[in-house]
Amino acid sequence: MIDVKKKEGESNEALLRRFSRKVQSSGVLLRVKKGRFLQKTKSKNLLREQAIRRTLVREQKDYLRRIGKLEETTDRFGRTKSKTKIHLKRR
């Protein structure tokens, strides 16, 4: 924690400037900015479950596309969207 006390006869601007310099030199600001977008790493089990879900959805979409039950449309940006919802059974 950075502590700055006003010296006798010191203006508020000088006090603020001294505080800013101390914050800059201490590296507190860098540490806070670095951790701003830090994301917690996912566990192996969660990664495995997500991969299994992706493959199941992909397989089910391929099957529905083959039998002609998957209606795909494109939006105005060219992205494909399927009208049929994919429902997976939860374990």
Short mmCIF file of C-alpha atoms in Angstrom, two decimals:
data_model
loop_
_atom_site.label_atom_id
_atom_site.label_comp_id
_atom_site.label_asym_id
_atom_site.label_seq_id
_atom_site.Cartn_x
_atom_site.Cartn_y
_atom_site.Cartn_z
CA MET A 1 0.00 0.00 0.00
CA ILE A 2 1.31 3.41 -0.92
CA ASP A 3 1.18 6.05 1.78
CA VAL A 4 1.85 9.73 1.02
CA LYS A 5 1.44 12.47 3.60
CA LYS A 6 1.26 16.14 2.78
CA LYS A 7 4.43 18.03 3.68
CA GLU A 8 4.28 21.43 5.26
CA GLY A 9 3.75 24.10 2.62
CA GLU A 10 3.20 21.52 -0.17
CA SER A 11 0.43 22.21 -2.67
CA ASN A 12 -2.24 19.65 -3.55
CA GLU A 13 -0.86 19.36 -7.09
CA ALA A 14 2.62 18.54 -5.80
CA LEU A 15 1.18 15.96 -3.41
CA LEU A 16 -0.79 14.34 -6.23
CA ARG A 17 2.28 14.36 -8.50
CA ARG A 18 4.39 12.70 -5.75
CA PHE A 19 1.68 10.08 -5.19
CA SER A 20 1.45 9.35 -8.92
CA ARG A 21 5.22 8.89 -9.14
CA LYS A 22 5.21 6.48 -6.19
CA VAL A 23 2.38 4.44 -7.72
CA GLN A 24 4.23 4.32 -11.04
CA SER A 25 7.53 3.24 -9.48
CA SER A 26 5.97 0.61 -7.19
CA GLY A 27 4.49 -1.37 -10.10
CA VAL A 28 1.04 -1.68 -8.53
CA LEU A 29 -0.66 -0.34 -11.63
CA LEU A 30 1.16 -2.81 -13.90
CA ARG A 31 0.16 -5.74 -11.69
CA VAL A 32 -3.50 -4.70 -11.70
CA LYS A 33 -3.57 -4.12 -15.46
CA LYS A 34 -1.89 -7.46 -16.12
CA GLY A 35 -4.49 -9.39 -14.12
CA ARG A 36 -7.43 -7.55 -15.64
CA PHE A 37 -8.26 -10.08 -18.35
CA LEU A 38 -6.76 -13.12 -16.64
CA GLN A 39 -9.00 -16.15 -16.96
CA LYS A 40 -9.03 -19.13 -14.68
CA THR A 41 -7.73 -22.27 -16.37
CA LYS A 42 -10.33 -24.95 -16.99
CA SER A 43 -9.98 -28.36 -15.39
CA LYS A 44 -9.18 -31.44 -17.45
CA ASN A 45 -12.60 -32.92 -16.75
CA LEU A 46 -14.38 -29.79 -17.98
CA LEU A 47 -12.25 -29.67 -21.15
CA ARG A 48 -12.98 -33.35 -21.80
CA GLU A 49 -16.74 -32.86 -21.31
CA GLN A 50 -16.76 -29.88 -23.67
CA ALA A 51 -14.89 -31.87 -26.32
CA ILE A 52 -17.33 -34.79 -26.00
CA ARG A 53 -20.30 -32.42 -26.30
CA ARG A 54 -18.83 -30.79 -29.42
CA THR A 55 -18.33 -34.15 -31.12
CA LEU A 56 -21.85 -35.31 -30.20
CA VAL A 57 -23.43 -32.13 -31.56
CA ARG A 58 -21.34 -32.37 -34.73
CA GLU A 59 -22.33 -36.02 -35.25
CA GLN A 60 -26.00 -35.28 -34.64
CA LYS A 61 -25.96 -32.33 -37.06
CA ASP A 62 -24.26 -34.45 -39.73
CA TYR A 63 -26.89 -37.17 -39.26
CA LEU A 64 -29.79 -34.70 -39.48
CA ARG A 65 -28.20 -33.07 -42.54
CA ARG A 66 -27.86 -36.49 -44.25
CA ILE A 67 -31.50 -37.44 -43.68
CA GLY A 68 -32.68 -33.96 -44.74
CA LYS A 69 -34.19 -32.80 -41.44
CA LEU A 70 -31.74 -29.98 -40.79
CA GLU A 71 -32.88 -26.74 -42.35
CA GLU A 72 -29.95 -24.37 -42.68
CA THR A 73 -30.32 -20.74 -43.65
CA THR A 74 -27.81 -17.95 -44.03
CA ASP A 75 -28.24 -14.57 -42.46
CA ARG A 76 -27.33 -11.32 -44.16
CA PHE A 77 -23.69 -11.68 -43.09
CA GLY A 78 -23.33 -15.13 -44.67
CA ARG A 79 -23.33 -17.11 -41.43
CA THR A 80 -25.25 -20.39 -41.49
CA LYS A 81 -27.94 -20.99 -38.93
CA SER A 82 -29.86 -24.19 -38.38
CA LYS A 83 -33.56 -24.02 -37.67
CA THR A 84 -33.64 -27.40 -35.95
CA LYS A 85 -32.51 -27.34 -32.35
CA ILE A 86 -30.08 -30.04 -31.25
CA HIS A 87 -31.08 -31.63 -27.96
CA LEU A 88 -28.55 -33.78 -26.16
CA LYS A 89 -29.49 -36.01 -23.28
CA ARG A 90 -27.84 -35.08 -20.01
CA ARG A 91 -26.18 -37.83 -18.06
#
